[in-house]
């Protein structure tokens, strides 16, 4: 009997380590966004500062483990075996849920997930107990702390709205004070801004970051709470003087100092207060086991007979567990690729410049933007022109800022990064003081979104995409609560009735899904890294244009070559499943070319004066690539639709002829790919000489089909498909040859000029 629970504890330990990894990956957005987005310091420095904050916060977090034991349900109403089932269901759900959000690169709240998982699992077991005892569901309130769940939901809504509005207002005022040319203004108001910001961060560390430190006495905490105003005033004067000294004597940028200290403060608070979300449940399970084992050895109490009243008291958390947890969190912070993906989402939505938008607009985002534009227009019309011009001048970006199109340029400046950190710190401090249930993820993310809107980062070019992204993230938060509750309830029910076998299956399932997710994410990251050249905006010379264009042509040709062969083969076998995959895959190729065309603006802006003439060449090349992708898309989609509609198979001789075309196309595309990959452009002449032979062959096949119709062909659908494939193949060959001819002319001209 005892062995079963030891195995469960080992499984919970493994799940806790996994949960730490996926949890830190998701919550890294809370304290890394501002520093990474502003590029105030190097990435190495950011990670070192955050690591120190995480390590200290983890060691000082023991006072918060109460939530997992008694914050959501009443442990005295459950037996030991039921408590263990609840904890197992919660941890399996939490690992899978957070890993899913990490995989899609969306931040969610680990606080909300763990609370609703505890609530869902506890409700499930409570309902089972009530029905087994023949009682009414009205007794559910005696098992569950329902008021806590309601309080958390209200807290979520308040946090989202208040954080967004406060971030917007404070950033708007800050920009009016500093403008985008803040370097000049820092000489006059930098010390005051630094004093206020550093004081707010200090207050945040004292109130939020250290409120659960077991080494601080009650008298110290009481003194801090009773003398908050004095501490703030002294801190403001002290830090204002320090800020002035740093700027005048040491020539330090006070904004950079604020960002570094703010990053440390948020990392400290995250680890100190959110660690319970990852290891609170396993520790509570271990403490439950110790309580039961003591009772079992002394009186032989069975797991199904011992109510867990002992969890209602205060149980200290062993220090070595906190140190281990802190170590796992720090390692994850440095090496997790999923953490980088989640942070990238937040930075991308808040960035000042244009670029590739990740989210597609929807009807709600379009409506919000449309009515916001109308409201803004009305306000602008009513505002005196002199005031309007003065405000607009504050938001004018310096010329060097608007002309800089480097990929490594900051997503936003250090003024906004400082505001994000300070406002988030203040709001979380106030919420903690008022004992409101706050999620650090919600507050930090919504402050960043509000400040980016106030900074006019969401202009007419990007607003619908950014708003859609924010709506997706917020929607994901509410989905988190619903899925966490439902999944934990189902898993608890399965474990309760399925016993050890069901538990083993669920753990294996969780491991398989997490590993599979990691493999898929790794593969996806490699593909994105490989395709990053398509986002390049720093090309300035003719040689670089030639190299970039060669890479683009080679990649598209490679994709078309593979897709043409797969389509012909799968059409010949009438394989609907594989044709469906081809139909989906063709979209990636179209997106690749569309993304290239979307970067034309930045490409032209970044050219040096001697290379401007290359703009037309680059545009025409992309136009030919788009024609080629449209041809292969037509071939692929029409083949899929033909089979999907259950039309007759193409005849053997038609498939045979298409396969011969495919073989010749493979030779053509392989030669082109080789020439561009190895920069052996002299081979293009020979390829162009042979083009007519391939075109004549396709024309002969068209004539053969005409003859078949006159003699033996009986299927109009087959005829339509076959003619369509041949005609689009001819267009594909023509576009390819036109592209090669254009490139050859440009290359020769560039070579003779330079």
XYZ file of C-alpha atoms in Angstrom:
754
model
C 0.000 0.000 0.000
C 2.750 2.400 1.016
C 4.694 1.671 -2.175
C 1.896 3.047 -4.354
C 2.109 6.456 -2.710
C 5.900 6.504 -2.860
C 5.620 5.925 -6.623
C 3.083 8.768 -6.786
C 5.490 11.061 -4.921
C 8.300 10.184 -7.328
C 5.970 10.908 -10.253
C 4.971 14.219 -8.654
C 8.640 15.113 -8.223
C 9.298 14.467 -11.919
C 6.189 16.453 -12.848
C 7.320 19.278 -10.554
C 10.667 19.555 -12.363
C 8.877 19.499 -15.709
C 6.376 22.068 -14.452
C 9.212 24.327 -13.335
C 10.663 24.211 -16.832
C 7.400 24.889 -18.680
C 6.292 27.409 -16.034
C 9.446 29.502 -16.179
C 9.314 29.361 -19.982
C 5.856 30.905 -19.859
C 6.419 33.452 -17.090
C 9.756 34.711 -18.422
C 7.727 37.295 -20.362
C 6.912 39.001 -17.049
C 10.416 40.224 -16.315
C 12.376 39.921 -19.584
C 10.176 41.829 -22.038
C 11.186 45.387 -21.193
C 14.920 44.731 -21.011
C 14.997 42.608 -24.166
C 12.692 44.892 -26.146
C 14.677 48.052 -25.344
C 18.105 46.386 -25.685
C 19.222 48.531 -22.737
C 21.950 46.030 -21.911
C 23.297 42.872 -23.498
C 21.284 39.643 -23.428
C 23.926 38.077 -21.216
C 23.580 40.862 -18.636
C 19.787 40.594 -18.731
C 19.921 36.873 -18.030
C 22.482 37.296 -15.238
C 20.371 39.956 -13.494
C 17.163 37.933 -13.945
C 18.893 34.775 -12.724
C 20.020 36.470 -9.520
C 16.482 37.747 -8.940
C 14.957 34.333 -9.612
C 17.439 32.548 -7.337
C 16.892 34.928 -4.411
C 13.121 34.931 -4.881
C 12.997 31.140 -4.948
C 14.954 30.779 -1.704
C 12.657 33.250 0.078
C 9.342 31.793 -1.105
C 8.429 29.214 1.556
C 5.571 31.198 3.046
C 3.459 30.917 -0.088
C 2.944 27.165 -0.190
C -0.328 27.573 1.724
C -2.331 28.101 -1.486
C -1.808 24.554 -2.746
C -2.747 23.003 0.608
C -5.757 24.977 1.760
C -6.345 28.050 -0.381
C -8.838 26.536 -2.832
C -10.400 23.521 -1.128
C -10.893 22.485 2.507
C -8.392 19.639 3.167
C -10.172 18.466 6.317
C -13.036 17.270 4.109
C -10.858 14.898 2.058
C -9.116 11.637 2.882
C -5.429 11.110 2.134
C -6.030 8.921 -0.943
C -8.417 11.554 -2.347
C -5.915 14.354 -1.720
C -3.227 12.436 -3.629
C -5.585 11.909 -6.563
C -6.339 15.642 -6.619
C -2.644 16.546 -6.592
C -1.759 14.043 -9.341
C -4.564 15.331 -11.601
C -3.474 18.925 -11.006
C 0.188 18.354 -11.891
C -0.514 16.338 -15.041
C -2.931 19.017 -16.237
C -0.567 21.874 -15.389
C 2.378 20.403 -17.285
C 0.301 19.729 -20.398
C -1.506 23.091 -20.320
C 1.553 25.295 -19.825
C 3.557 23.324 -22.370
C 0.789 23.834 -24.909
C 0.801 27.608 -24.414
C 4.606 27.677 -24.578
C 4.538 25.747 -27.849
C 2.256 28.282 -29.513
C 4.254 31.159 -28.006
C 1.441 32.717 -25.962
C 1.856 33.911 -22.369
C -0.703 32.700 -19.852
C -1.082 32.910 -16.098
C 0.476 30.115 -14.074
C -1.458 31.419 -11.061
C -4.811 31.048 -12.774
C -3.905 27.641 -14.182
C -2.918 26.141 -10.823
C -5.895 27.662 -8.979
C -8.460 26.391 -11.459
C -6.768 23.005 -11.689
C -6.992 22.647 -7.910
C -10.591 23.813 -8.084
C -11.516 21.426 -10.911
C -9.888 18.348 -9.383
C -11.322 19.091 -5.938
C -14.826 19.644 -7.345
C -14.608 16.369 -9.258
C -13.642 14.331 -6.173
C -16.140 16.215 -3.992
C -19.001 15.469 -6.408
C -18.025 11.780 -6.458
C -18.013 11.704 -2.646
C -21.379 13.446 -2.437
C -23.048 11.038 -4.869
C -21.490 7.981 -3.215
C -22.871 9.104 0.125
C -26.281 9.789 -1.424
C -26.214 13.489 -0.520
C -27.280 16.607 -2.385
C -24.916 18.800 -4.442
C -25.747 21.713 -2.155
C -23.064 20.273 0.156
C -20.382 21.126 -2.436
C -19.787 24.474 -0.712
C -18.571 22.629 2.377
C -15.730 21.087 0.325
C -14.746 24.005 -1.907
C -13.817 27.612 -1.215
C -16.118 28.976 -3.934
C -15.663 32.601 -2.893
C -11.953 32.318 -3.733
C -12.638 31.365 -7.362
C -15.074 34.275 -7.751
C -12.519 36.631 -6.229
C -9.843 35.460 -8.676
C -12.078 35.928 -11.735
C -12.951 39.471 -10.633
C -9.261 40.080 -9.999
C -8.431 38.957 -13.548
C -10.913 41.363 -15.109
C -9.768 44.244 -12.907
C -6.094 43.543 -13.582
C -6.575 43.457 -17.358
C -8.500 46.726 -17.572
C -6.669 48.735 -14.899
C -3.177 47.699 -16.015
C -3.920 48.606 -19.633
C -5.398 52.029 -18.780
C -2.706 52.984 -16.261
C 0.067 51.884 -18.618
C -1.499 53.935 -21.416
C -1.935 57.105 -19.320
C 1.498 57.031 -17.660
C 3.312 56.354 -20.947
C 1.382 59.142 -22.706
C 2.341 61.639 -20.003
C 5.942 60.389 -19.976
C 6.209 60.817 -23.737
C 4.799 64.347 -23.518
C 7.509 65.137 -20.971
C 10.457 63.406 -22.623
C 9.420 63.078 -26.309
C 11.390 60.600 -28.426
C 14.488 62.793 -28.090
C 14.670 62.065 -24.399
C 18.455 62.425 -24.120
C 18.185 66.211 -23.868
C 15.362 66.180 -21.307
C 17.154 63.710 -19.035
C 19.604 66.465 -18.035
C 16.779 68.414 -16.393
C 14.264 65.880 -15.123
C 16.306 62.664 -15.214
C 17.128 62.722 -11.502
C 13.474 63.191 -10.521
C 12.326 60.459 -12.901
C 15.092 58.177 -11.641
C 14.260 58.915 -8.007
C 10.543 58.209 -8.500
C 11.177 55.053 -10.550
C 13.777 53.534 -8.234
C 11.644 54.338 -5.190
C 8.678 52.584 -6.771
C 10.838 49.542 -7.530
C 12.243 49.522 -3.970
C 8.712 49.662 -2.584
C 7.766 46.833 -4.910
C 10.653 44.677 -3.641
C 9.774 45.367 -0.008
C 6.036 44.820 -0.334
C 5.790 42.131 -3.015
C 9.177 40.496 -3.278
C 10.020 40.101 0.406
C 6.602 39.797 2.024
C 7.009 36.044 2.428
C 10.657 35.966 3.529
C 10.766 33.738 6.616
C 13.900 35.462 7.918
C 12.200 38.836 8.410
C 10.581 39.245 11.801
C 6.974 40.297 12.285
C 8.189 43.538 13.869
C 10.184 44.397 10.740
C 7.245 43.712 8.437
C 4.925 45.688 10.729
C 7.348 48.617 10.739
C 7.524 48.581 6.924
C 3.721 48.539 6.633
C 3.186 51.291 9.230
C 5.873 53.610 7.877
C 5.350 53.126 4.156
C 4.942 56.843 3.411
C 8.136 57.791 5.269
C 10.080 55.016 3.486
C 8.795 56.247 0.137
C 9.689 59.912 0.830
C 13.171 59.063 2.100
C 13.672 56.692 -0.826
C 12.604 59.365 -3.322
C 15.060 61.947 -1.978
C 17.873 59.407 -1.672
C 17.428 57.896 -5.133
C 17.006 61.305 -6.759
C 20.410 62.310 -5.392
C 21.920 58.979 -6.459
C 20.417 59.366 -9.935
C 21.914 62.837 -10.332
C 25.324 61.598 -9.196
C 25.217 58.642 -11.602
C 24.379 60.925 -14.521
C 26.735 63.793 -13.753
C 29.759 62.071 -12.239
C 29.715 58.615 -13.815
C 27.936 59.550 -17.082
C 25.542 56.625 -16.660
C 22.174 56.504 -18.414
C 19.703 56.445 -15.522
C 17.083 54.741 -17.735
C 19.452 51.814 -18.203
C 19.910 51.577 -14.423
C 16.123 51.607 -13.895
C 15.648 48.825 -16.440
C 18.318 46.595 -14.878
C 17.008 47.058 -11.318
C 13.395 46.726 -12.465
C 14.193 43.461 -14.231
C 15.787 42.161 -11.028
C 12.750 43.237 -8.972
C 10.192 41.541 -11.230
C 12.309 38.380 -11.429
C 12.558 38.367 -7.624
C 8.803 38.773 -7.222
C 8.054 36.171 -9.883
C 10.134 33.466 -8.212
C 9.131 34.478 -4.693
C 5.419 34.453 -5.347
C 4.853 32.183 -8.342
C 7.054 29.292 -7.268
C 4.016 27.882 -5.470
C 2.416 27.412 -8.892
C 5.101 24.890 -9.843
C 6.182 23.043 -6.693
C 3.453 23.907 -4.187
C 1.333 20.890 -5.085
C 4.160 18.275 -4.948
C 5.347 19.709 -1.620
C 1.800 19.588 -0.264
C 1.576 15.958 -1.429
C 4.843 15.129 0.334
C 3.624 16.797 3.527
C 0.352 14.862 3.237
C 2.269 11.619 2.901
C 4.334 12.405 6.022
C 1.160 13.078 8.003
C -0.455 9.827 6.855
C 2.701 7.746 7.343
C 2.967 8.937 10.945
C -0.670 8.007 11.581
C -0.310 4.663 9.780
C 2.738 3.602 11.778
C 1.200 4.586 15.102
C -2.381 3.361 14.663
C -2.590 1.612 11.277
C -4.854 4.281 9.760
C -5.735 3.469 6.133
C -5.400 6.084 3.355
C -9.181 5.962 2.887
C -9.794 6.678 6.583
C -7.529 9.617 7.377
C -8.944 13.113 6.879
C -6.191 15.623 6.054
C -6.926 18.169 8.764
C -3.193 18.485 9.331
C -2.815 20.427 6.079
C -4.879 23.268 7.519
C -2.022 24.302 9.771
C 1.269 25.956 8.930
C 3.855 23.564 7.516
C 7.347 24.903 6.691
C 8.934 24.123 3.334
C 12.421 22.534 3.453
C 15.073 24.999 2.329
C 16.930 22.501 0.134
C 13.829 22.021 -2.046
C 13.642 25.758 -2.663
C 17.327 25.879 -3.604
C 16.891 23.005 -6.067
C 13.785 24.669 -7.530
C 15.665 27.952 -7.911
C 18.482 26.147 -9.722
C 16.072 24.510 -12.179
C 14.427 27.884 -12.851
C 17.742 29.610 -13.540
C 18.911 26.867 -15.935
C 15.566 27.010 -17.761
C 15.858 30.764 -18.090
C 19.174 30.407 -19.925
C 18.423 27.484 -22.191
C 14.665 27.328 -22.902
C 13.853 28.081 -26.541
C 10.153 28.175 -25.666
C 10.805 30.997 -23.175
C 12.339 32.976 -26.022
C 9.258 32.275 -28.178
C 6.860 33.540 -25.493
C 8.961 36.665 -24.858
C 9.130 37.295 -28.612
C 5.326 37.419 -28.762
C 5.146 40.183 -26.154
C 7.992 42.185 -27.703
C 6.535 41.775 -31.189
C 3.128 43.131 -30.149
C 4.723 46.118 -28.406
C 7.394 47.044 -30.962
C 7.549 50.601 -32.266
C 8.420 49.797 -35.872
C 6.744 47.822 -38.599
C 7.558 44.263 -39.529
C 6.014 40.877 -40.075
C 2.823 40.583 -38.041
C 2.228 37.248 -36.376
C -1.538 37.493 -35.847
C -4.226 37.788 -38.490
C -6.928 40.460 -38.024
C -10.464 39.398 -37.136
C -13.838 41.115 -37.168
C -13.476 42.263 -33.556
C -10.018 43.787 -34.032
C -11.190 45.516 -37.222
C -14.245 46.925 -35.431
C -12.201 48.158 -32.468
C -9.681 49.868 -34.735
C -12.369 51.362 -36.983
C -14.291 52.948 -34.113
C -11.079 54.025 -32.397
C -10.007 55.836 -35.559
C -13.402 57.558 -35.721
C -13.190 58.583 -32.054
C -9.601 59.776 -32.462
C -10.618 61.809 -35.501
C -13.449 63.450 -33.583
C -11.151 64.353 -30.668
C -8.511 65.659 -33.062
C -11.062 67.858 -34.817
C -12.314 69.319 -31.524
C -8.797 69.997 -30.214
C -7.248 73.427 -30.906
C -4.741 73.203 -33.746
C -1.885 74.735 -31.729
C -2.235 72.147 -28.960
C -2.571 69.332 -31.489
C 0.620 70.385 -33.297
C 2.500 70.664 -30.002
C 1.439 67.144 -28.959
C 2.275 65.715 -32.389
C 5.733 67.254 -32.149
C 6.364 65.341 -28.921
C 5.681 62.083 -30.767
C 7.923 62.855 -33.741
C 10.696 60.300 -33.982
C 14.252 61.446 -34.734
C 15.346 60.986 -38.335
C 17.969 58.396 -37.386
C 15.217 56.390 -35.669
C 12.875 56.352 -38.655
C 15.637 55.560 -41.133
C 17.144 52.741 -39.108
C 15.890 49.429 -40.404
C 18.392 47.153 -38.707
C 17.048 43.829 -37.528
C 18.814 44.283 -34.204
C 17.288 47.709 -33.549
C 15.370 47.977 -30.243
C 11.650 47.221 -30.411
C 11.025 50.329 -28.286
C 13.118 52.890 -26.419
C 14.274 52.931 -22.802
C 11.648 55.472 -21.704
C 8.875 53.012 -22.480
C 10.817 50.097 -21.001
C 11.262 52.037 -17.750
C 7.584 52.956 -17.633
C 6.597 49.316 -18.188
C 8.722 48.110 -15.282
C 7.812 50.915 -12.885
C 4.068 50.852 -13.555
C 3.912 47.047 -13.326
C 5.845 47.172 -10.060
C 3.533 49.805 -8.555
C 0.319 48.048 -9.606
C 1.454 44.678 -8.287
C 2.565 46.337 -5.022
C -0.784 48.065 -4.576
C -2.679 44.864 -5.386
C -0.602 42.926 -2.862
C -1.161 45.572 -0.191
C -4.928 45.431 -0.782
C -4.774 41.602 -0.740
C -6.201 41.416 -4.284
C -5.533 38.252 -6.323
C -3.224 39.517 -9.066
C -1.443 37.700 -11.854
C 1.990 39.127 -12.634
C 1.533 37.945 -16.233
C -1.703 39.877 -16.689
C -0.361 43.064 -15.155
C 3.013 43.170 -16.942
C 1.564 42.195 -20.330
C -1.334 44.658 -20.251
C 0.883 47.510 -19.032
C 3.170 46.833 -22.002
C 0.217 46.835 -24.403
C -1.203 50.068 -22.946
C 2.146 51.837 -23.145
C 2.682 50.713 -26.739
C -0.728 52.105 -27.726
C 0.038 55.413 -25.989
C 3.392 55.561 -27.764
C 1.615 55.397 -31.141
C 3.258 52.080 -31.905
C -0.096 50.827 -33.167
C -0.576 52.951 -36.260
C -2.978 52.473 -39.164
C -0.521 50.020 -40.759
C -0.346 47.622 -37.811
C -3.268 48.331 -35.457
C -5.631 45.541 -36.595
C -2.849 42.959 -36.281
C -1.697 44.145 -32.852
C -5.235 44.351 -31.469
C -5.948 40.866 -32.821
C -2.806 39.630 -31.057
C -3.826 41.168 -27.738
C -7.336 39.708 -28.072
C -5.832 36.276 -28.781
C -3.652 36.479 -25.677
C -6.510 37.692 -23.457
C -8.807 35.014 -24.881
C -6.112 32.468 -24.088
C -6.179 33.567 -20.449
C -9.863 32.760 -20.085
C -9.414 29.537 -22.015
C -6.695 28.673 -19.477
C -9.183 28.843 -16.611
C -11.828 26.798 -18.438
C -9.451 24.121 -19.744
C -7.560 23.896 -16.436
C -10.782 23.313 -14.498
C -12.241 20.834 -16.987
C -9.094 18.800 -17.657
C -8.143 18.499 -13.985
C -11.693 17.390 -13.142
C -11.638 14.726 -15.865
C -8.168 13.468 -14.922
C -9.147 13.251 -11.238
C -12.223 11.225 -12.175
C -10.160 8.900 -14.393
C -7.564 8.302 -11.666
C -10.267 7.773 -9.020
C -12.031 5.043 -10.981
C -9.073 3.705 -12.994
C -6.616 3.423 -10.127
C -2.919 2.762 -10.641
C -3.277 1.647 -14.271
C -5.118 4.824 -15.260
C -2.533 6.929 -13.416
C 0.349 5.207 -15.230
C -1.338 5.728 -18.602
C -1.910 9.445 -17.904
C 1.704 9.973 -16.815
C 3.021 8.186 -19.907
C 0.632 10.238 -22.053
C 1.884 13.459 -20.457
C 5.531 12.496 -21.012
C 4.899 11.539 -24.648
C 3.014 14.774 -25.371
C 5.640 16.995 -23.731
C 8.515 15.249 -25.542
C 6.626 15.356 -28.828
C 5.910 19.051 -28.294
C 9.602 19.691 -27.647
C 10.641 17.890 -30.826
C 8.079 19.749 -32.928
C 9.066 23.088 -31.410
C 12.746 22.387 -32.006
C 12.060 21.505 -35.633
C 9.931 24.614 -36.053
C 12.626 26.826 -34.498
C 15.217 25.447 -36.914
C 12.932 26.182 -39.865
C 12.327 29.727 -38.644
C 16.048 30.254 -38.133
C 16.692 28.949 -41.622
C 14.116 31.314 -43.099
C 15.238 34.387 -41.168
C 17.051 35.683 -44.217
C 13.672 36.516 -45.712
C 13.233 39.205 -43.079
C 16.548 40.856 -43.783
C 16.352 44.626 -44.146
C 20.035 45.551 -44.012
C 21.052 44.802 -47.629
C 22.858 47.790 -49.087
C 25.210 46.677 -51.890
C 24.865 45.098 -55.303
C 26.787 41.988 -54.232
C 24.490 41.497 -51.266
C 21.455 41.954 -53.498
C 22.781 39.255 -55.827
C 23.435 36.891 -52.918
C 20.043 37.545 -51.319
C 18.187 37.081 -54.598
C 20.081 33.852 -55.310
C 19.038 32.438 -51.943
C 15.420 33.432 -52.508
C 15.302 31.898 -55.980
C 16.999 28.688 -54.847
C 14.611 28.228 -51.931
C 11.459 28.811 -53.986
C 12.700 26.606 -56.840
C 13.465 23.833 -54.339
C 9.953 24.072 -52.898
C 8.292 24.074 -56.325
C 10.380 21.125 -57.508
C 9.401 18.959 -54.526
C 5.756 19.990 -54.699
C 5.431 19.270 -58.423
C 6.855 15.748 -58.031
C 4.696 14.966 -54.992
C 1.545 16.222 -56.696
C 2.076 14.171 -59.860
C 2.912 11.027 -57.861
C -0.023 11.385 -55.457
C -2.407 12.200 -58.299
C -1.279 9.052 -60.079
C -2.038 6.960 -56.984
C -5.272 8.894 -56.359
C -4.005 9.395 -52.781
C -6.380 11.894 -51.169
C -4.547 12.007 -47.832
C -1.201 12.987 -49.315
C -2.789 15.428 -51.752
C -4.467 17.071 -48.759
C -1.066 17.509 -47.117
C 0.283 18.989 -50.358
C -2.665 21.369 -50.446
C -1.814 22.622 -46.943
C 1.932 22.767 -47.594
C 1.570 24.961 -50.656
C 0.341 27.731 -48.375
C 3.776 27.918 -46.728
C 5.440 28.510 -50.080
C 2.952 31.258 -50.906
C 3.526 32.860 -47.490
C 7.277 32.754 -48.070
C 7.020 34.733 -51.308
C 4.341 37.027 -49.878
C 6.633 37.803 -46.954
C 9.400 38.718 -49.360
C 7.066 41.095 -51.179
C 5.971 42.551 -47.847
C 9.580 43.564 -47.140
C 10.041 45.480 -50.415
C 9.479 48.817 -48.639
C 12.290 48.197 -46.159
C 14.503 46.742 -48.871
C 14.283 49.900 -50.979
C 14.711 52.181 -47.941
C 17.914 50.404 -46.930
C 19.683 50.520 -50.317
C 22.633 52.832 -50.703
C 22.525 55.460 -53.437
C 24.607 53.370 -55.846
C 22.236 50.417 -55.597
C 18.829 52.096 -55.946
C 18.551 50.973 -59.572
C 18.475 47.403 -58.294
C 15.032 48.005 -56.760
C 13.204 47.372 -60.026
C 15.182 44.176 -60.604
C 14.309 42.893 -57.114
C 10.610 43.728 -57.552
C 10.435 41.955 -60.938
C 12.227 38.891 -59.543
C 9.661 38.638 -56.745
C 6.855 39.060 -59.270
C 8.170 36.099 -61.287
C 8.525 34.038 -58.103
C 4.928 34.835 -57.249
C 3.803 33.785 -60.747
C 5.661 30.499 -60.289
C 4.098 29.814 -56.885
C 0.652 30.627 -58.261
C 1.181 28.070 -61.024
C 2.266 25.296 -58.648
C -0.580 26.244 -56.276
C -3.071 25.848 -59.142
C -1.589 22.453 -60.058
C -1.649 21.225 -56.451
C -5.098 22.503 -55.493
C -6.827 21.361 -58.661
C -5.318 17.903 -58.293
C -6.546 17.736 -54.688
C -10.043 18.967 -55.580
C -10.312 16.474 -58.425
C -9.573 13.517 -56.150
C -11.520 15.021 -53.225
C -14.626 15.239 -55.437
C -14.251 11.543 -56.327
C -13.855 12.152 -60.049
C -12.389 9.450 -62.259
C -8.686 8.732 -62.152
C -6.562 10.129 -64.929
C -5.786 7.480 -67.511
C -2.532 5.570 -67.400
C -1.068 7.265 -70.457
C -1.964 10.710 -69.050
C -0.186 9.953 -65.770
C 2.747 8.517 -67.718
C 3.047 11.715 -69.770
C 2.821 13.893 -66.676
C 5.545 11.825 -65.038
C 7.804 12.381 -68.060
C 7.179 16.119 -67.741
C 8.016 15.852 -64.052
C 11.310 14.090 -64.807
C 12.332 16.846 -67.202
C 11.201 19.508 -64.709
C 13.311 17.876 -62.012
C 16.392 18.102 -64.222
C 15.620 21.748 -64.983
C 14.996 22.771 -61.377
C 17.976 20.781 -60.056
C 20.246 22.597 -62.516
C 18.799 25.974 -61.514
C 19.118 25.205 -57.817
C 22.714 24.075 -58.261
C 23.602 27.211 -60.222
C 22.195 29.569 -57.587
C 23.438 27.641 -54.563
C 26.984 27.566 -55.920
C 26.848 30.935 -57.686
C 27.774 29.290 -60.989
C 25.622 31.664 -63.014
C 27.367 30.752 -66.289
C 25.179 27.625 -66.344
C 22.102 29.817 -66.814
C 22.967 30.299 -70.505
C 22.711 26.569 -71.192
C 19.476 26.274 -69.226
C 17.945 29.089 -71.288
C 19.027 27.409 -74.534
C 17.190 24.221 -73.613
C 13.950 25.940 -72.572
C 12.245 25.688 -75.959
C 12.667 21.906 -76.048
C 10.711 21.545 -72.790
C 8.024 23.987 -73.907
C 7.633 22.127 -77.204
C 7.234 18.843 -75.322
C 4.406 20.269 -73.207
C 2.747 21.652 -76.362
C 2.942 18.193 -77.963
C 1.162 16.707 -74.943
C -1.596 19.287 -75.275
C -2.044 18.287 -78.918
C -2.084 14.582 -77.958
C -4.925 15.279 -75.505
C -6.857 17.096 -78.228
C -6.527 14.001 -80.406
C -7.677 11.767 -77.531
C -10.819 13.850 -77.101
C -11.622 13.333 -80.789
C -11.153 9.566 -80.529
C -11.275 7.945 -77.080
C -11.545 10.461 -74.217
C -14.900 10.286 -72.416
C -14.414 12.298 -69.192
C -14.843 16.091 -69.330
C -13.540 16.391 -65.738
C -10.337 14.542 -66.599
C -9.884 16.703 -69.671
C -10.335 19.889 -67.654
C -7.792 18.766 -65.043
C -5.267 17.476 -67.564
C -5.381 20.614 -69.718
C -5.136 22.744 -66.584
C -2.046 20.894 -65.381
C -0.297 21.166 -68.743
C -1.146 24.832 -69.276
C -0.003 25.793 -65.776
C 3.164 23.750 -66.279
C 3.843 25.738 -69.425
C 3.242 28.999 -67.517
C 5.530 27.759 -64.759
C 8.319 27.049 -67.259
C 7.813 30.411 -68.980
C 7.937 32.350 -65.674
C 11.034 30.420 -64.620
C 12.843 31.193 -67.863
C 11.858 34.859 -67.696
C 13.235 35.013 -64.177
C 16.510 33.403 -65.272
C 16.853 35.789 -68.185
C 16.240 38.820 -65.961
C 18.750 37.613 -63.379
C 21.367 36.912 -66.053
C 21.017 40.418 -67.484
C 21.272 42.020 -64.047
C 24.257 39.894 -63.059
C 26.176 40.733 -66.230
C 25.442 44.440 -65.873
C 26.428 44.448 -62.195
C 29.610 42.504 -62.973
C 30.661 44.920 -65.710
C 29.894 47.954 -63.548
C 31.627 46.799 -60.387
